[in-house]
Short mmCIF file of C-alpha atoms in Angstrom, two decimals:
data_model
loop_
_atom_site.label_atom_id
_atom_site.label_comp_id
_atom_site.label_asym_id
_atom_site.label_seq_id
_atom_site.Cartn_x
_atom_site.Cartn_y
_atom_site.Cartn_z
CA UNK A 1 -49.93 17.69 -3.53
CA UNK A 2 -46.23 18.30 -2.92
CA UNK A 3 -46.04 15.19 -0.72
CA UNK A 4 -47.61 13.11 -3.50
CA UNK A 5 -45.05 14.41 -6.02
CA UNK A 6 -42.25 13.56 -3.63
CA UNK A 7 -43.56 10.00 -3.23
CA UNK A 8 -43.80 9.61 -7.00
CA UNK A 9 -40.30 10.96 -7.43
CA UNK A 10 -38.93 8.56 -4.82
CA UNK A 11 -40.73 5.61 -6.43
CA UNK A 12 -39.38 6.57 -9.86
CA UNK A 13 -35.87 6.80 -8.52
CA UNK A 14 -36.14 3.33 -6.96
CA UNK A 15 -37.33 1.87 -10.28
CA UNK A 16 -34.52 3.56 -12.16
CA UNK A 17 -32.05 2.26 -9.61
CA UNK A 18 -33.34 -1.29 -10.02
CA UNK A 19 -33.14 -1.00 -13.82
CA UNK A 20 -29.59 0.30 -13.64
CA UNK A 21 -28.63 -2.48 -11.23
CA UNK A 22 -30.15 -5.10 -13.55
CA UNK A 23 -28.42 -3.66 -16.60
CA UNK A 24 -25.12 -3.54 -14.73
CA UNK A 25 -25.55 -7.16 -13.62
CA UNK A 26 -26.18 -8.17 -17.22
CA UNK A 27 -23.06 -6.35 -18.40
CA UNK A 28 -20.99 -8.02 -15.68
CA UNK A 29 -22.43 -11.47 -16.54
CA UNK A 30 -21.69 -10.93 -20.25
CA UNK A 31 -18.17 -9.78 -19.48
CA UNK A 32 -17.54 -12.84 -17.31
CA UNK A 33 -18.99 -15.09 -20.01
CA UNK A 34 -16.69 -13.62 -22.66
CA UNK A 35 -13.70 -13.75 -20.35
CA UNK A 36 -14.13 -17.39 -19.36
CA UNK A 37 -15.84 -18.65 -22.54
CA UNK A 38 -12.92 -20.87 -23.52
CA UNK A 39 -13.29 -22.64 -20.17
CA UNK A 40 -17.05 -22.92 -19.86
CA UNK A 41 -18.09 -23.54 -23.48
CA UNK A 42 -17.83 -27.38 -23.22
CA UNK A 43 -20.18 -27.30 -20.24
CA UNK A 44 -22.60 -25.00 -22.07
CA UNK A 45 -22.62 -27.25 -25.10
CA UNK A 46 -23.12 -30.27 -22.84
CA UNK A 47 -26.10 -28.63 -21.16
CA UNK A 48 -27.62 -27.80 -24.56
CA UNK A 49 -27.07 -31.37 -25.77
CA UNK A 50 -28.59 -32.76 -22.57
CA UNK A 51 -31.60 -30.51 -23.03
CA UNK A 52 -31.97 -31.65 -26.64
CA UNK A 53 -31.77 -35.33 -25.65
CA UNK A 54 -34.26 -34.79 -22.85
CA UNK A 55 -36.63 -32.97 -25.18
CA UNK A 56 -36.31 -35.69 -27.80
CA UNK A 57 -36.95 -38.39 -25.22
CA UNK A 58 -40.02 -36.57 -23.97
CA UNK A 59 -41.32 -36.24 -27.55
CA UNK A 60 -40.78 -39.96 -28.22
CA UNK A 61 -42.54 -40.85 -24.97
CA UNK A 62 -45.53 -38.67 -25.87
CA UNK A 63 -45.64 -40.13 -29.40
CA UNK A 64 -45.53 -43.68 -28.01
CA UNK A 65 -48.36 -42.87 -25.60
CA UNK A 66 -50.46 -41.49 -28.46
CA UNK A 67 -49.80 -44.49 -30.70
CA UNK A 68 -50.56 -47.00 -27.94
CA UNK A 69 -53.69 -45.10 -26.96
CA UNK A 70 -54.87 -45.06 -30.57
CA UNK A 71 -54.20 -48.79 -30.91
CA UNK A 72 -56.19 -49.55 -27.73
CA UNK A 73 -59.08 -47.42 -28.95
CA UNK A 74 -59.00 -49.19 -32.33
CA UNK A 75 -59.03 -52.62 -30.68
CA UNK A 76 -61.93 -51.60 -28.43
CA UNK A 77 -63.95 -50.14 -31.30
CA UNK A 78 -63.22 -53.16 -33.47
CA UNK A 79 -64.27 -55.52 -30.67
CA UNK A 80 -67.55 -53.65 -30.19
CA UNK A 81 -68.18 -53.54 -33.94
CA UNK A 82 -67.37 -57.22 -34.38
CA UNK A 83 -69.50 -58.29 -31.42
CA UNK A 84 -72.52 -56.43 -32.78
CA UNK A 85 -72.58 -58.38 -36.04
CA UNK A 86 -75.30 -60.98 -36.19
CA UNK A 87 -74.95 -64.34 -37.90
CA UNK A 88 -77.53 -63.13 -40.39
CA UNK A 89 -75.12 -60.34 -41.35
CA UNK A 90 -72.26 -62.83 -41.53
CA UNK A 91 -74.32 -65.05 -43.85
CA UNK A 92 -74.43 -62.36 -46.55
CA UNK A 93 -70.66 -61.73 -46.52
CA UNK A 94 -68.55 -62.91 -49.39
CA UNK A 95 -65.57 -65.18 -48.79
CA UNK A 96 -63.02 -62.38 -48.37
CA UNK A 97 -65.24 -60.45 -45.97
CA UNK A 98 -65.75 -63.58 -43.90
CA UNK A 99 -62.01 -64.17 -43.70
CA UNK A 100 -61.51 -60.56 -42.56
CA UNK A 101 -64.27 -61.05 -39.99
CA UNK A 102 -62.51 -64.12 -38.55
CA UNK A 103 -59.17 -62.28 -38.52
CA UNK A 104 -60.82 -59.41 -36.59
CA UNK A 105 -62.16 -61.85 -33.99
CA UNK A 106 -58.65 -63.28 -33.56
CA UNK A 107 -57.18 -59.80 -33.01
CA UNK A 108 -59.92 -58.99 -30.52
CA UNK A 109 -58.90 -62.03 -28.47
CA UNK A 110 -55.26 -60.97 -28.28
CA UNK A 111 -53.86 -63.10 -31.12
CA UNK A 112 -50.79 -61.60 -32.76
CA UNK A 113 -49.27 -61.51 -36.26
CA UNK A 114 -52.79 -62.10 -37.61
CA UNK A 115 -53.06 -61.76 -41.37
CA UNK A 116 -55.50 -62.87 -44.01
CA UNK A 117 -53.72 -65.00 -46.60
CA UNK A 118 -56.69 -66.54 -48.41
CA UNK A 119 -56.83 -66.45 -52.18
CA UNK A 120 -55.37 -68.25 -55.16
CA UNK A 121 -52.48 -70.46 -54.10
CA UNK A 122 -53.20 -70.05 -50.38
CA UNK A 123 -52.20 -73.68 -49.68
CA UNK A 124 -55.43 -74.26 -47.76
CA UNK A 125 -54.92 -71.37 -45.32
CA UNK A 126 -57.17 -68.32 -45.10
CA UNK A 127 -55.86 -66.72 -41.90
CA UNK A 128 -52.55 -67.22 -40.12
CA UNK A 129 -51.19 -65.87 -36.85
CA UNK A 130 -50.32 -66.69 -33.27
CA UNK A 131 -52.56 -67.48 -30.33
CA UNK A 132 -52.14 -65.32 -27.20
CA UNK A 133 -49.89 -68.04 -25.71
CA UNK A 134 -47.54 -67.78 -28.70
CA UNK A 135 -48.50 -70.96 -30.59
CA UNK A 136 -48.71 -70.61 -34.35
CA UNK A 137 -52.09 -71.23 -35.95
CA UNK A 138 -53.58 -71.71 -39.38
CA UNK A 139 -57.31 -71.15 -40.01
CA UNK A 140 -59.54 -72.36 -42.82
CA UNK A 141 -62.71 -70.26 -43.28
CA UNK A 142 -65.83 -71.49 -45.09
CA UNK A 143 -68.84 -69.20 -45.37
CA UNK A 144 -71.42 -71.74 -46.47
CA UNK A 145 -75.18 -71.90 -46.44
CA UNK A 146 -76.16 -73.33 -43.02
CA UNK A 147 -77.76 -76.32 -44.78
CA UNK A 148 -74.43 -77.39 -46.22
CA UNK A 149 -72.07 -79.73 -44.36
CA UNK A 150 -68.31 -79.54 -44.08
CA UNK A 151 -66.89 -82.72 -45.56
CA UNK A 152 -64.18 -84.98 -44.24
CA UNK A 153 -62.02 -84.05 -47.24
CA UNK A 154 -62.14 -80.34 -46.35
CA UNK A 155 -60.88 -81.04 -42.84
CA UNK A 156 -58.08 -83.19 -44.28
CA UNK A 157 -57.12 -80.32 -46.57
CA UNK A 158 -56.69 -78.16 -43.49
CA UNK A 159 -54.46 -80.82 -41.94
CA UNK A 160 -52.31 -80.66 -45.07
CA UNK A 161 -52.14 -76.90 -44.73
CA UNK A 162 -51.13 -77.24 -41.09
CA UNK A 163 -48.30 -79.54 -42.09
CA UNK A 164 -47.25 -77.24 -44.94
CA UNK A 165 -46.99 -74.17 -42.69
CA UNK A 166 -45.72 -76.16 -39.69
CA UNK A 167 -48.46 -74.59 -37.58
CA UNK A 168 -49.04 -75.84 -34.05
CA UNK A 169 -52.83 -75.34 -34.08
CA UNK A 170 -55.36 -75.82 -36.88
CA UNK A 171 -58.78 -74.13 -36.73
CA UNK A 172 -61.71 -74.68 -39.10
CA UNK A 173 -64.33 -71.91 -38.94
CA UNK A 174 -67.62 -72.17 -40.80
CA UNK A 175 -71.13 -70.72 -40.88
CA UNK A 176 -72.41 -74.26 -41.45
CA UNK A 177 -71.97 -77.57 -39.58
CA UNK A 178 -69.64 -80.56 -39.89
CA UNK A 179 -70.63 -83.93 -41.19
CA UNK A 180 -70.17 -86.85 -38.81
CA UNK A 181 -66.94 -88.08 -40.47
CA UNK A 182 -65.58 -84.51 -40.65
CA UNK A 183 -66.26 -83.94 -36.97
CA UNK A 184 -64.56 -87.20 -36.01
CA UNK A 185 -61.57 -86.38 -38.22
CA UNK A 186 -61.24 -82.99 -36.55
CA UNK A 187 -61.36 -84.47 -33.04
CA UNK A 188 -58.90 -87.24 -33.85
CA UNK A 189 -56.39 -84.73 -35.25
CA UNK A 190 -56.88 -81.95 -32.66
CA UNK A 191 -58.45 -79.57 -35.16
CA UNK A 192 -60.58 -76.90 -33.46
CA UNK A 193 -63.88 -77.27 -35.33
CA UNK A 194 -65.82 -73.99 -35.01
CA UNK A 195 -69.27 -74.72 -36.45
CA UNK A 196 -72.14 -72.25 -36.68
CA UNK A 197 -73.21 -72.45 -33.03
CA UNK A 198 -69.64 -72.03 -31.76
CA UNK A 199 -69.13 -69.15 -34.21
CA UNK A 200 -72.09 -67.44 -32.57
CA UNK A 201 -70.47 -67.89 -29.16
CA UNK A 202 -67.16 -66.56 -30.44
CA UNK A 203 -68.80 -63.55 -32.05
CA UNK A 204 -70.65 -62.76 -28.81
CA UNK A 205 -67.51 -62.62 -26.67
CA UNK A 206 -66.18 -66.14 -26.03
CA UNK A 207 -62.43 -66.14 -26.70
CA UNK A 208 -60.94 -68.45 -29.30
CA UNK A 209 -58.88 -70.63 -26.89
CA UNK A 210 -62.02 -71.34 -24.83
CA UNK A 211 -63.72 -72.96 -27.84
CA UNK A 212 -61.28 -75.85 -27.64
CA UNK A 213 -63.01 -76.91 -24.41
CA UNK A 214 -66.28 -77.50 -26.30
CA UNK A 215 -64.69 -78.89 -29.44
CA UNK A 216 -66.82 -81.66 -30.91
CA UNK A 217 -69.89 -80.59 -28.94
CA UNK A 218 -72.89 -78.45 -29.76
CA UNK A 219 -74.07 -79.91 -33.08
CA UNK A 220 -76.86 -81.73 -31.32
CA UNK A 221 -78.60 -85.02 -32.00
CA UNK A 222 -80.98 -86.12 -34.77
CA UNK A 223 -83.77 -83.94 -33.37
CA UNK A 224 -81.52 -80.85 -33.50
CA UNK A 225 -80.43 -81.68 -37.03
CA UNK A 226 -84.07 -81.97 -38.11
CA UNK A 227 -84.81 -78.58 -36.50
CA UNK A 228 -81.88 -76.96 -38.28
CA UNK A 229 -83.01 -78.42 -41.57
CA UNK A 230 -86.48 -77.02 -41.03
CA UNK A 231 -85.05 -73.61 -40.04
CA UNK A 232 -82.73 -73.22 -43.02
CA UNK A 233 -84.84 -74.79 -45.74
#
């Protein structure tokens, strides 16, 4: 019992000695700080400023990561949502909804500065923006009944809009098909004519620039036209 008390007493004395040594070290450090404060204060302020800048930089980096991550998630969700729309769902959209739908497809494909500009006084443009390669584009959107044909005059209106906005690429997107003269006018003037079949390809994942490779194709011959007429009557 006595030996245990002695051990406890020795342990307590060691703790007290450590506490006293720590307190004494703190007093000495404070005394030195006060004595040399006029010399060291610029360095202390510099260290505090450096810490503040570093903390601010870290916060900006984290914020940028969060914003970029949110943007990527939005683009992915929008791409999935857009790709799951059927042409039957597109057919019941109104004009504004269809323009928004086309703008969403453009964003999905990496187009930039995409904005819907359709409405009164739109000068023949419904969507404007830039292709992924940086070229400016103007898009005319027509959500028509599939039985209706895009006329030559409507394509020429888009050409006027292209000239007005000084756009490098003109795109005509429709839920219908082009008449023969309209299709020829588009091809002769390098208009990307996205008819109903090509719109289906675009909606299902084909990127907008790839549609230029099949421009002027896909509307079929007389037999296909008769089948479409029978389908949409």
